[in-house]
Tab-separated table of C-alpha atoms in Angstrom:
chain	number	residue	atom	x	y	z
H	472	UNK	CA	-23.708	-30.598	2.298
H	473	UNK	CA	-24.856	-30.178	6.033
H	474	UNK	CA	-23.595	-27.686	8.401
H	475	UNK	CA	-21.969	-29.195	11.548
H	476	UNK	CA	-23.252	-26.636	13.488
H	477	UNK	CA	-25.932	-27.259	16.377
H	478	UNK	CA	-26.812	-24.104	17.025
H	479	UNK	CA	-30.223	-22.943	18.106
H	480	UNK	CA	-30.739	-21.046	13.857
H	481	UNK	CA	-28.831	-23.558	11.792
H	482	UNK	CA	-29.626	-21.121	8.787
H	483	UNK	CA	-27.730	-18.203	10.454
H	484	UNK	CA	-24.677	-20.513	11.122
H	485	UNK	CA	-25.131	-21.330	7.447
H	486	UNK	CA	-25.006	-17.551	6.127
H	487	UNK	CA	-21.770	-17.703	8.058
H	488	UNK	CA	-20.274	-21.097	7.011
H	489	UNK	CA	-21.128	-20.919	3.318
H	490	UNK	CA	-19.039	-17.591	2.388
H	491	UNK	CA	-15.717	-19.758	4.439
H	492	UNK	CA	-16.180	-22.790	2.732
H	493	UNK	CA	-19.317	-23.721	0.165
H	494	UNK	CA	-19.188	-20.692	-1.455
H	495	UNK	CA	-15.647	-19.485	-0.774
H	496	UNK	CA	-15.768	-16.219	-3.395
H	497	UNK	CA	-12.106	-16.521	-4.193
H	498	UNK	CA	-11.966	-20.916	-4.584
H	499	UNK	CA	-15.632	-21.151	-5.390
H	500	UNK	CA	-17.323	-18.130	-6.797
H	501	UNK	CA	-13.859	-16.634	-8.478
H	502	UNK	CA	-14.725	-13.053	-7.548
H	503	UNK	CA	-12.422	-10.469	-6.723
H	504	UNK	CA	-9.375	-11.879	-9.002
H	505	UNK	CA	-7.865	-8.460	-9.149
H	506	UNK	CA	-6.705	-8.105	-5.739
H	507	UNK	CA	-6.263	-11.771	-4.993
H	508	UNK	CA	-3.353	-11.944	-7.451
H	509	UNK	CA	-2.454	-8.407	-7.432
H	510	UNK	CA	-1.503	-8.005	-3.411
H	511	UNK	CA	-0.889	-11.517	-2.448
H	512	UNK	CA	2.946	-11.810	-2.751
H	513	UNK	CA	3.443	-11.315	1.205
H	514	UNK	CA	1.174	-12.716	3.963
H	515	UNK	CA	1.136	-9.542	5.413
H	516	UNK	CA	0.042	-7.802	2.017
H	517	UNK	CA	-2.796	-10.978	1.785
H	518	UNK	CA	-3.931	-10.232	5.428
H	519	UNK	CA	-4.195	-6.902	5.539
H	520	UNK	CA	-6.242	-6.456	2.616
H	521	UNK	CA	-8.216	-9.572	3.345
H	522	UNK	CA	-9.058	-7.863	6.608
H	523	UNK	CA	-9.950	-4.462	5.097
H	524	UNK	CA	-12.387	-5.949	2.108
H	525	UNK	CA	-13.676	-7.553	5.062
H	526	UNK	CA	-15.145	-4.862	6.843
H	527	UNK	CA	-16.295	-3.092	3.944
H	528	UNK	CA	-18.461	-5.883	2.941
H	529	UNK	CA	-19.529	-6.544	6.759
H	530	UNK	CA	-19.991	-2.774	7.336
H	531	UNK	CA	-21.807	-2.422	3.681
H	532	UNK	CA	-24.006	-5.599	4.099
H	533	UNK	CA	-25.046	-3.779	7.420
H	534	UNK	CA	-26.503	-0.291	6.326
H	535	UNK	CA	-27.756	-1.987	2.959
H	536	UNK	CA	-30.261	-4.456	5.023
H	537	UNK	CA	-30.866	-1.761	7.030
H	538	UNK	CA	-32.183	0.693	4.487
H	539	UNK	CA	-33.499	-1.871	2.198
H	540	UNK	CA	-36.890	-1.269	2.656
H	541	UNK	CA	-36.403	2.921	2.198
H	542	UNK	CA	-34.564	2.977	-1.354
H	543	UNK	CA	-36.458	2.681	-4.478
H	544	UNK	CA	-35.439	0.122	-6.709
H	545	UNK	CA	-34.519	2.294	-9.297
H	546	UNK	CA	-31.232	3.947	-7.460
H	547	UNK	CA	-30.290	0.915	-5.454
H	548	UNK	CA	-27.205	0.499	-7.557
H	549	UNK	CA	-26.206	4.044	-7.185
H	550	UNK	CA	-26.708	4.213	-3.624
H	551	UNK	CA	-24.910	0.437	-2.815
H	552	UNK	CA	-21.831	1.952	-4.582
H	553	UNK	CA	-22.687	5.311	-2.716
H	554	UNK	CA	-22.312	3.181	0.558
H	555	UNK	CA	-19.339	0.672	-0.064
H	556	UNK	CA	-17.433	3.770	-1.252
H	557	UNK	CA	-18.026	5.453	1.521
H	558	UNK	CA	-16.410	2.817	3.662
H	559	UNK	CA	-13.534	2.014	1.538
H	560	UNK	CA	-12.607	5.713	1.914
H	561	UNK	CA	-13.060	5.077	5.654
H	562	UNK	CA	-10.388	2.108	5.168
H	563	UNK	CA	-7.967	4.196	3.183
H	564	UNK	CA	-7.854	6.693	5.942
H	565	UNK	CA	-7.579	4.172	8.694
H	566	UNK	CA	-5.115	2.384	7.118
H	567	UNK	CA	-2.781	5.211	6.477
H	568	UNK	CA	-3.231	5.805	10.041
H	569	UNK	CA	-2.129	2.712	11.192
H	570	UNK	CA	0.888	1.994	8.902
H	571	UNK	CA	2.073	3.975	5.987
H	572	UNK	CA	4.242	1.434	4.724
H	573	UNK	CA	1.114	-0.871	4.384
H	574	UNK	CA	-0.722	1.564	2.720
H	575	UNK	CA	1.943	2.032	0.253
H	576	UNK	CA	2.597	-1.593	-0.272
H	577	UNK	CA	-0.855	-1.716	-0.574
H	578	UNK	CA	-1.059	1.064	-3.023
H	579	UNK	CA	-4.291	1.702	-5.645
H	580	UNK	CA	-5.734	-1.737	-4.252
H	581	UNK	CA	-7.176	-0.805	-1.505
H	582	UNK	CA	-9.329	2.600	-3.327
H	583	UNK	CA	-10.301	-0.452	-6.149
H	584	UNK	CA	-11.770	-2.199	-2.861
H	585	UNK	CA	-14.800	-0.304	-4.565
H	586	UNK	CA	-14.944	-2.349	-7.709
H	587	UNK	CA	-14.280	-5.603	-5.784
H	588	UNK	CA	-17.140	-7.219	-7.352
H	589	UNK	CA	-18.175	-9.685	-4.015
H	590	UNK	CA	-19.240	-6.549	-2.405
H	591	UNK	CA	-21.613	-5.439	-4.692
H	592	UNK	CA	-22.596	-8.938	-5.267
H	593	UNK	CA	-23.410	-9.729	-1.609
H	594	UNK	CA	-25.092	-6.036	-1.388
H	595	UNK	CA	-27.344	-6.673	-4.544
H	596	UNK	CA	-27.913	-10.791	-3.686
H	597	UNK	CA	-28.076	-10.553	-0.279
H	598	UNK	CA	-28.431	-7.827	2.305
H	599	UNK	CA	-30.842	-5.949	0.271
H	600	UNK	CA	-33.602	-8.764	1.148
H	601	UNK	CA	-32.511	-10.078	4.053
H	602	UNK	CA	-32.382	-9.055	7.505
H	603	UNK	CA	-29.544	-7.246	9.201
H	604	UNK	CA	-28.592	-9.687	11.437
H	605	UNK	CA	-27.910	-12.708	8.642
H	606	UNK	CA	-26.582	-9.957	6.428
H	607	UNK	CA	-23.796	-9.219	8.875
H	608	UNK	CA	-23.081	-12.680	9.231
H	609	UNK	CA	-23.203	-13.236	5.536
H	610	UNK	CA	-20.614	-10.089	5.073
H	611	UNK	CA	-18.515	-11.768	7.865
H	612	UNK	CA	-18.543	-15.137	6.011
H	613	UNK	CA	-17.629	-13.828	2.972
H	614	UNK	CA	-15.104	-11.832	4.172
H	615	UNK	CA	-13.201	-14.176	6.306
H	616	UNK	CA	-13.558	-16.472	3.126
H	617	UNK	CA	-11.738	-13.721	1.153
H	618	UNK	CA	-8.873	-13.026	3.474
H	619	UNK	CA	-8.582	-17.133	3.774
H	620	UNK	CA	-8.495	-17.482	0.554
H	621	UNK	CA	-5.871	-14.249	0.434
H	622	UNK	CA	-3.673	-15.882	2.580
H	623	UNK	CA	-3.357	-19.114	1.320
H	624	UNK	CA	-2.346	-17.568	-1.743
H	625	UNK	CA	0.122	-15.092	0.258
H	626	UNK	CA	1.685	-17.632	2.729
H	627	UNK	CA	2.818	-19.877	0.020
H	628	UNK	CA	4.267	-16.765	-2.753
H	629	UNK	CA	6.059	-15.199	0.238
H	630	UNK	CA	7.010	-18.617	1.614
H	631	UNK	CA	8.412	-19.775	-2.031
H	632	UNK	CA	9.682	-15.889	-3.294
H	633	UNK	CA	11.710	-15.042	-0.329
H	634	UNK	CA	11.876	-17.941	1.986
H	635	UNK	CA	9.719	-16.338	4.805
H	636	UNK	CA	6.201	-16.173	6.624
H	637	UNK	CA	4.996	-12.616	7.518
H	638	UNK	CA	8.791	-10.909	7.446
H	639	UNK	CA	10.051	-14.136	9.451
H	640	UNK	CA	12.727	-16.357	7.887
H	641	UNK	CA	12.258	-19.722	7.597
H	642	UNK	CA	14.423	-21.426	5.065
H	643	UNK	CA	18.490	-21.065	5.539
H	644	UNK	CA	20.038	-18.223	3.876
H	645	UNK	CA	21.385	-20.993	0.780
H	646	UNK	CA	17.908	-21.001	-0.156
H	647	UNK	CA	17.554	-19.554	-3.502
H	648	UNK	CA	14.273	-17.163	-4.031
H	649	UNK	CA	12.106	-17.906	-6.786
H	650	UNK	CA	11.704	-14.624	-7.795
H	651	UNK	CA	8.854	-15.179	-10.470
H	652	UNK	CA	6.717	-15.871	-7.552
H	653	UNK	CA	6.631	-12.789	-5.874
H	654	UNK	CA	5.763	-11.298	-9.638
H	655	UNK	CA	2.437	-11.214	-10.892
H	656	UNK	CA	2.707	-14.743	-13.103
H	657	UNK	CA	3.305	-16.214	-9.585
H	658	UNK	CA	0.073	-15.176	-8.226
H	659	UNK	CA	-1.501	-16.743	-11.486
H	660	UNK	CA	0.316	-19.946	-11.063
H	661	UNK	CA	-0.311	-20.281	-7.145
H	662	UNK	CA	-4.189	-19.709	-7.590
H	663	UNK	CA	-4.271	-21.942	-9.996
H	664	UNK	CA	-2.775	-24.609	-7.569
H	665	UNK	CA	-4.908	-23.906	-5.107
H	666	UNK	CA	-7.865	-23.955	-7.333
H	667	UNK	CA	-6.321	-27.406	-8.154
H	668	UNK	CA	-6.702	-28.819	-4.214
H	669	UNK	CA	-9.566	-26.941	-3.462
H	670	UNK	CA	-11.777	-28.666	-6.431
H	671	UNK	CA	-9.948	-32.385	-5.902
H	672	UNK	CA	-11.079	-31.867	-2.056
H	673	UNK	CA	-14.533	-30.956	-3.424
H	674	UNK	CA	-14.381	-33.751	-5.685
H	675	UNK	CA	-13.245	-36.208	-3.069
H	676	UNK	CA	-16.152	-35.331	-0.281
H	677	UNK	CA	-19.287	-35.299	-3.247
H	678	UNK	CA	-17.622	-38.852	-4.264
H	679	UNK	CA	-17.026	-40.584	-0.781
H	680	UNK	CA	-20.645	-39.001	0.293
H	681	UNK	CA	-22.215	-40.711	-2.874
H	682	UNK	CA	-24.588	-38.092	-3.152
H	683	UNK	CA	-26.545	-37.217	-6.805
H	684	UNK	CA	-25.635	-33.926	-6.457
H	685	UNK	CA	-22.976	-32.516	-8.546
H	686	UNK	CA	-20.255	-30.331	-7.003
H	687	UNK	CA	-20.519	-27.560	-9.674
M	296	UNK	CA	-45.512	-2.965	-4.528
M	297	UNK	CA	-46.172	-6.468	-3.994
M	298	UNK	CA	-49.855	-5.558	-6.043
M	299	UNK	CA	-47.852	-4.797	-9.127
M	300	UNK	CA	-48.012	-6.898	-11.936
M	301	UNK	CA	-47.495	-4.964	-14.881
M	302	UNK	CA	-44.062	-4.797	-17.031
M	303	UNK	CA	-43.941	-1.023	-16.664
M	304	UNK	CA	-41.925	0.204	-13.862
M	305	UNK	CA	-44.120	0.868	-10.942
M	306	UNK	CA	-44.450	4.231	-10.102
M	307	UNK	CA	-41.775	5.402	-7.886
M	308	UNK	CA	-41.922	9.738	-7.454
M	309	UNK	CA	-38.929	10.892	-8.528
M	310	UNK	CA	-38.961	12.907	-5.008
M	311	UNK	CA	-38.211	10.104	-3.273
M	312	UNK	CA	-35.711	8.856	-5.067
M	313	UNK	CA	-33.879	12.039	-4.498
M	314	UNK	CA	-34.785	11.958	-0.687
M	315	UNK	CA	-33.120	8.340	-0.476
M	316	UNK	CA	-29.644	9.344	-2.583
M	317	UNK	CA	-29.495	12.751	-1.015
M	318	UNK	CA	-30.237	11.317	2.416
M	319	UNK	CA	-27.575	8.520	2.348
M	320	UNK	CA	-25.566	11.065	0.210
M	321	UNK	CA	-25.320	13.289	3.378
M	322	UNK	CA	-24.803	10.825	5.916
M	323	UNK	CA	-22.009	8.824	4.262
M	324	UNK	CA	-20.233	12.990	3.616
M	325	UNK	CA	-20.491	12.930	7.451
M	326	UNK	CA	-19.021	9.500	7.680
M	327	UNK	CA	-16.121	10.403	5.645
M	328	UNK	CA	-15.711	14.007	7.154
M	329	UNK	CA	-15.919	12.563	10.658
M	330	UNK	CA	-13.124	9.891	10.092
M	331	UNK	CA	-10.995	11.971	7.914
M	332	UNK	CA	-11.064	14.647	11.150
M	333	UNK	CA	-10.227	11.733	13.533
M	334	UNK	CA	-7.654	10.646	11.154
M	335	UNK	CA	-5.609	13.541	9.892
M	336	UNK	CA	-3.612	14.537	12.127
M	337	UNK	CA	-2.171	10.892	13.253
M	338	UNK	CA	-1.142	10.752	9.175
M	339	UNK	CA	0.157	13.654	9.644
M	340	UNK	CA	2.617	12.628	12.428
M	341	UNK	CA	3.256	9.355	10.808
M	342	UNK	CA	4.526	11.110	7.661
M	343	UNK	CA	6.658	13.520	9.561
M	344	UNK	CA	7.768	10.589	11.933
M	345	UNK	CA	9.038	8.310	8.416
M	346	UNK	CA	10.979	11.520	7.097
M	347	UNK	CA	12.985	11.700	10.485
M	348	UNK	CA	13.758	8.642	10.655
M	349	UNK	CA	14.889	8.484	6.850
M	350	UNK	CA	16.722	11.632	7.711
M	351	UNK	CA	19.145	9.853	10.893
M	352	UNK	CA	19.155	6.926	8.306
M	353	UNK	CA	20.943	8.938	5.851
M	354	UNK	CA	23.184	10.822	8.578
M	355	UNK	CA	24.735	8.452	10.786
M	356	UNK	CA	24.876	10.236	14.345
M	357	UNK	CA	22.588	12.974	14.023
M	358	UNK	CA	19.222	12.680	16.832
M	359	UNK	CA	17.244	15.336	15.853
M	360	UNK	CA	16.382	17.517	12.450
M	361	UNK	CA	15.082	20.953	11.740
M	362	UNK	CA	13.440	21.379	8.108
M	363	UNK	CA	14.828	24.767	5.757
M	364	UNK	CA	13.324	26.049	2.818
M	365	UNK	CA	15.778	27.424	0.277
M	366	UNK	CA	15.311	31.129	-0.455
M	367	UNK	CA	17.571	32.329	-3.545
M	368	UNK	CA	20.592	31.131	-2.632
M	369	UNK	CA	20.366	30.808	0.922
M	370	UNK	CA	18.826	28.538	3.263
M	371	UNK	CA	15.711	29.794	6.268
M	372	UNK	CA	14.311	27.244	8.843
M	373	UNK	CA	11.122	26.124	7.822
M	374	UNK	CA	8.409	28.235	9.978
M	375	UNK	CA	6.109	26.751	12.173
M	376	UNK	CA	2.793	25.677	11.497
M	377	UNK	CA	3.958	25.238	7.200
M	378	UNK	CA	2.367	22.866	5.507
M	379	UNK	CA	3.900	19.012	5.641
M	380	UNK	CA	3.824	19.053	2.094
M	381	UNK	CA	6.099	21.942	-0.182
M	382	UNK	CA	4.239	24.133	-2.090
M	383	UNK	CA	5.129	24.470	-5.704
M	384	UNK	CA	8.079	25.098	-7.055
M	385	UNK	CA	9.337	25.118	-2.628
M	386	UNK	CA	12.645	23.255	-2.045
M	387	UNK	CA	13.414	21.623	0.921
M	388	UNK	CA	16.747	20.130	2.595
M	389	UNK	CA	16.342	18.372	6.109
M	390	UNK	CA	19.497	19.369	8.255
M	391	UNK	CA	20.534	16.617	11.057
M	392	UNK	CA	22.281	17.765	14.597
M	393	UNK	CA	24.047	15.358	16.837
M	394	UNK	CA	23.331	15.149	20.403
M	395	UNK	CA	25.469	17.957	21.264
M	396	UNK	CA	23.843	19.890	19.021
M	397	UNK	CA	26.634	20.186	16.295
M	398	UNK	CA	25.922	19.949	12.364
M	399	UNK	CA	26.174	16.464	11.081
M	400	UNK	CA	24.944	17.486	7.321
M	401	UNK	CA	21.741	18.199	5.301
M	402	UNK	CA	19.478	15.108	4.046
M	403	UNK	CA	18.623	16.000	0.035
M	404	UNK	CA	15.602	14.648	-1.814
M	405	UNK	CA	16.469	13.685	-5.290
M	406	UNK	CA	14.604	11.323	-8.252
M	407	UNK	CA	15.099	9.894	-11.775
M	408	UNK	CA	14.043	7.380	-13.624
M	409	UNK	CA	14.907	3.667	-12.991
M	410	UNK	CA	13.914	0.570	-14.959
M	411	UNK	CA	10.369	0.121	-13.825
M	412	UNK	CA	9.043	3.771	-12.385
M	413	UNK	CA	10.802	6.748	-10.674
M	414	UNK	CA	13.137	6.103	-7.976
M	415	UNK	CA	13.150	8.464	-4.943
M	416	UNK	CA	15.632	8.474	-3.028
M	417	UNK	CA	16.810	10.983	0.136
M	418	UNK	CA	20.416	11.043	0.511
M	419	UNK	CA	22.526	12.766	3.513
M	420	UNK	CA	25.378	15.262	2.335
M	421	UNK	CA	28.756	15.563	5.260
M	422	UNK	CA	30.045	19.223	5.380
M	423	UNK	CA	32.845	17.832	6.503
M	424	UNK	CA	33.348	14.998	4.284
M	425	UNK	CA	32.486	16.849	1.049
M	426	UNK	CA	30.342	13.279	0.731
M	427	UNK	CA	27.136	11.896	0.448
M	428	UNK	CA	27.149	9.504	4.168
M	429	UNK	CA	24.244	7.754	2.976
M	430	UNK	CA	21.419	6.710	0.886
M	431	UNK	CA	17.540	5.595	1.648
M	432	UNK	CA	15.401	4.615	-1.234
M	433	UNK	CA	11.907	5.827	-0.499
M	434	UNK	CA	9.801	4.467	-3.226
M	435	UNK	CA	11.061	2.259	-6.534
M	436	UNK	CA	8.944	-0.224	-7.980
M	437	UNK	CA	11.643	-1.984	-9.527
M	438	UNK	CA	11.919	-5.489	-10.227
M	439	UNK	CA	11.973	-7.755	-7.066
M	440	UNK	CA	15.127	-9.666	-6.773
M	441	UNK	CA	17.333	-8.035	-9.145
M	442	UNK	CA	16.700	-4.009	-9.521
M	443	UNK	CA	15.433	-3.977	-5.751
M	444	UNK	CA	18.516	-4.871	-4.185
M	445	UNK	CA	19.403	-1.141	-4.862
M	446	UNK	CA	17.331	-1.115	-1.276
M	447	UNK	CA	18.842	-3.478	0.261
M	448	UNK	CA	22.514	-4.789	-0.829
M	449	UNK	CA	24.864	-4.483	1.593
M	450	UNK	CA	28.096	-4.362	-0.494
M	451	UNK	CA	25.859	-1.587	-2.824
M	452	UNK	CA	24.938	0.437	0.275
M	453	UNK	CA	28.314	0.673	0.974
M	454	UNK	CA	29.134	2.956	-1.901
M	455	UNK	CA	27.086	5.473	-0.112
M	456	UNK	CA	29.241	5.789	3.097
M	457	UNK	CA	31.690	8.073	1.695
M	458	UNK	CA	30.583	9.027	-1.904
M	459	UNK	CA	32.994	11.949	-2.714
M	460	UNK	CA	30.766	14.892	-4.336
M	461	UNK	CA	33.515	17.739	-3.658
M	462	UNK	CA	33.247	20.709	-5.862
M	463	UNK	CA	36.483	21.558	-7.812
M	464	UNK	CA	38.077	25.010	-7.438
M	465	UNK	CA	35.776	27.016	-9.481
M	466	UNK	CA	33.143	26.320	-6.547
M	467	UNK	CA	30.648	25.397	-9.539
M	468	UNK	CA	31.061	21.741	-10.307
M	469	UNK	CA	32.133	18.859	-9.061
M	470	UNK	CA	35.870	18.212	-9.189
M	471	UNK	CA	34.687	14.489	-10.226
M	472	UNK	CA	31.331	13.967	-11.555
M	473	UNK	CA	29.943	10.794	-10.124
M	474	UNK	CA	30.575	7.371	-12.134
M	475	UNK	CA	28.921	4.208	-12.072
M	476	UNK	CA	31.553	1.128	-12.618
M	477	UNK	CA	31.186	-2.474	-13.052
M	478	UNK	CA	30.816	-4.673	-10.340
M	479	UNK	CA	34.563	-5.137	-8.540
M	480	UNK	CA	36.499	-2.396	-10.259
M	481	UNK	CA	35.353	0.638	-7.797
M	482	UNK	CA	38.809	2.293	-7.412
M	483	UNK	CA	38.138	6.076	-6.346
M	484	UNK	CA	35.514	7.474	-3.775
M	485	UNK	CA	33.575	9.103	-6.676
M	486	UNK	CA	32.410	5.813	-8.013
M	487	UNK	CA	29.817	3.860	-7.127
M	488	UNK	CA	30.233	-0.122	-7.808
M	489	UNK	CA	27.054	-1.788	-9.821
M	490	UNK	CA	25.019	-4.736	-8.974
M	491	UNK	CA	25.877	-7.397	-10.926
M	492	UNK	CA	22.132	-8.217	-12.559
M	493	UNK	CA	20.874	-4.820	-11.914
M	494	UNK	CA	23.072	-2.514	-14.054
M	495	UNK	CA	20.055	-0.113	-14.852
M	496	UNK	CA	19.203	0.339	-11.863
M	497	UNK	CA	22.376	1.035	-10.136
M	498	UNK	CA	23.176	3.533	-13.216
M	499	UNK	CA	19.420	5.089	-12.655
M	500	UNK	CA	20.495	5.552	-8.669
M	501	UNK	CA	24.242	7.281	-10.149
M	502	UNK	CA	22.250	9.268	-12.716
M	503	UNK	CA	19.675	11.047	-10.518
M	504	UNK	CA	22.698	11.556	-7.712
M	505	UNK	CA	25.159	13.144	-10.593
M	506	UNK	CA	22.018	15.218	-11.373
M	507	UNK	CA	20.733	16.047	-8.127
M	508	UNK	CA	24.389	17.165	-6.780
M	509	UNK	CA	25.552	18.747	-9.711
M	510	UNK	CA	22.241	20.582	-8.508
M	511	UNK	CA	22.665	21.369	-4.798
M	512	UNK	CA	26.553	21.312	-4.418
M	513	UNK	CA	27.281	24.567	-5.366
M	514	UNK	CA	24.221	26.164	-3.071
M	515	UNK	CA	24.566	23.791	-0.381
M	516	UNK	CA	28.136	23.868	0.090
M	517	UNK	CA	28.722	27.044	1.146
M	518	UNK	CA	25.635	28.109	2.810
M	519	UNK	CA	27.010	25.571	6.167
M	520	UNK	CA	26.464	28.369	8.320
M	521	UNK	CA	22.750	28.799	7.545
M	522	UNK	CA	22.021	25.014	8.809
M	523	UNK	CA	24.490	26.359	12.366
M	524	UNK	CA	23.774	29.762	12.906
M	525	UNK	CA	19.680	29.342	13.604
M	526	UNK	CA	20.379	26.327	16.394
């Protein structure tokens, strides 16, 4: 797959493209399930914690690269968590701060940012051997490839479980909610539809391109 | 380190792995310390700013509130600089005053269980009215589109307009206990009318009321002049 890109470093526009699209970590690498179906039954819910794992794993993918070099291999673990906890505290704060409401809609998910398993992954993969710069961008990719990926899901549970788009209505009041998607078994069944288009697309584009390669 | 070859791990001194974990160690405590400083006190406000307006939710009319801590059986204004949160076993009411400065009633905390997790509700009590003049559900996790319209249906929010909880003559219960009925046969002011779909948790927001009044009626009731006198 080529990158449409022209910049000047088409392999820094590639750290960047491949978390939104290639390797999407909710369509793609199916990280982070725990969130993605837990807080996705409003688009605000989606976009709001889409926006706070993503700067925890921008913010985390920064300091890792940049103390790469100083931590023995031993602790790195211990010190990545060290790190990404430290900013998901940051978020907890901030987000109280901004909106109690979200925070409480948000509830435990947002402390369990810690355990989201793309951050550690992209800490332990990436930004502790590459340079802070594409680890930034890699953390940015990712992360705008989570809260995508968050919304999709969120858009269509709020849109079909109470007949609006962030708090605004959109189908007449006759419209009749379908409760079960705004419950947990509607997160499973909405990622699994999306899963659905996102691997037919896939499917579609390695076909029509003819290539050998296999689309995973 | 690129030199080594062998299997066994290469030979890191354990002081520096202490220098790297205590170093980041410190620096993310700063981190946190610095934006929990920064952050603290806008919480703070936002708290106190979501109990008022829960309070002039639950007492229609009133534009400003004054927080009392119960002492025995009376009631003291809250003294400045107290904690946001009660200490243990501390019991707070939340009085509302209308623009002219007159007592419109005293906003109650109460919980119990519903069908899912604890409800918590805050609920305004009229002097005047002997009545609970209305109801704000602060936190229920109960299930979305049937036990959650106790948050949001109208006709059910209606039973908390006028809610009679008047005590009878003894002055230690109430002259009619509270009663949840079946949706469409609400005849008297002391019953509240169920959601059709949600029966548990219409009976969970009647329990913790009955419980919570039966409570607080017979302090509350008449202590009215603490809430006046200290305007």
């Amino acid at each position: 797959m080529t990158t449409a890109g022209s910049q000047s470093d088409p392999r820094t526009t590639d750290e960047f493209i491949k978390g939104l699209w290639r390797d999407n970590p909710v369509f793609v690498q199916v990280l982070g399930m725990c969130p993605v179906l837990a807080v996705t039954n409003t688009a605000r819910n989606a976009l709001a914690m889409g926006l706070a794992t993503m700067f925890v794993l921008v913010m985390s993918n920064i300091v890792v690269s940049s103390i790469r070099n100083f931590i023995p291999k031993q602790v790195r673990i211990a010190t990545f968590i060290l790190v990404i906890a430290t900013f998901v505290t940051i978020v907890d704060y901030v987000i109280q701060a901004i909106s109690l409401d979200l925070h409480k809609a948000l509830g435990a998910f947002i402390s369990l940012i810690v355990v989201n398993c793309v951050i550690l992954g992209r800490a332990e993969a990436f930004a502790s051997k590459n340079k802070i710069v594409p680890s930034a961008l890699d953390g940015l990719g990712m992360g705008l490839g989570f809260t995508f990926a968050l919304l999709c899901l969120g858009v269509v549970r709020e849109l079909l479980g109470s007949g609006a788009i962030f708090g605004v209505h959109v189908f007449p009041d006759r419209y009749q909610d379908w409760v079960i998607m705004i419950l947990p078994s509607g997160g499973f069944f909405t990622l699994g539809a999306w899963l659905l288009v996102f691997n037919a697309i896939k499917k579609r584009k390695a076909n029509a391109a003819g290539t050998a390669k296999e689309a995973a | 380190m690129s030199e080594m070859t062998t299997l066994a791990p290469p030979e890191v001194p354990t002081w520096r792995m202490y220098r790297a974990m205590v170093g980041i160690g410190l620096l993310c405590g700063l981190l946190i310390v610095s934006v929990f400083q920064l952050t603290t006190p806008i919480i703070a406000k936002n708290r106190a700013e979501a109990l008022q307006k829960a309070v002039f939710e639950v007492l229609p009319g009133a534009a400003s509130s004054k927080t009392f801590v119960r002492e025995g059986d009376r009631f003291v204004p809250l003294p400045d600089g107290a904690s946001d949160s009660p200490g243990v076993g501390e019991e707070r009411v939340y009085a509302g005053y209308d623009q002219g400065g007159a007592l419109v009633g005293v906003a109650i905390e109460a919980e119990g269980m519903g069908y899912a997790d604890v409800i918590k509700v805050l609920y305004g009590y009229g002097f005047d009215q002997s009545a609970i003049v209305g109801l704000k559900v602060l936190e229920s996790k109960e299930t979305p589109g049937l036990g959650d319209k106790i948050e949001k249906d109208p006709a059910f929010r209606e039973n908390f307009q006028a809610l009679d909880v008047s005590l009878d003559g003894s002055g230690k219960a109430a002259s009619h206990p509270i009663e949840v009925v079946p949706h469409g046969t609400k005849t008297s002011p002391w019953q509240i009318d169920a959601i059709t779909g949600a029966t548990i948790s219409s009976k969970a927001i009647g329990g913790l009321l009955g419980k919570s009044t039966a409570y607080w009626m017979p302090i509350l009731a008449p202590r009215r002049g603490d809430f006046e006198e200290s305007r």
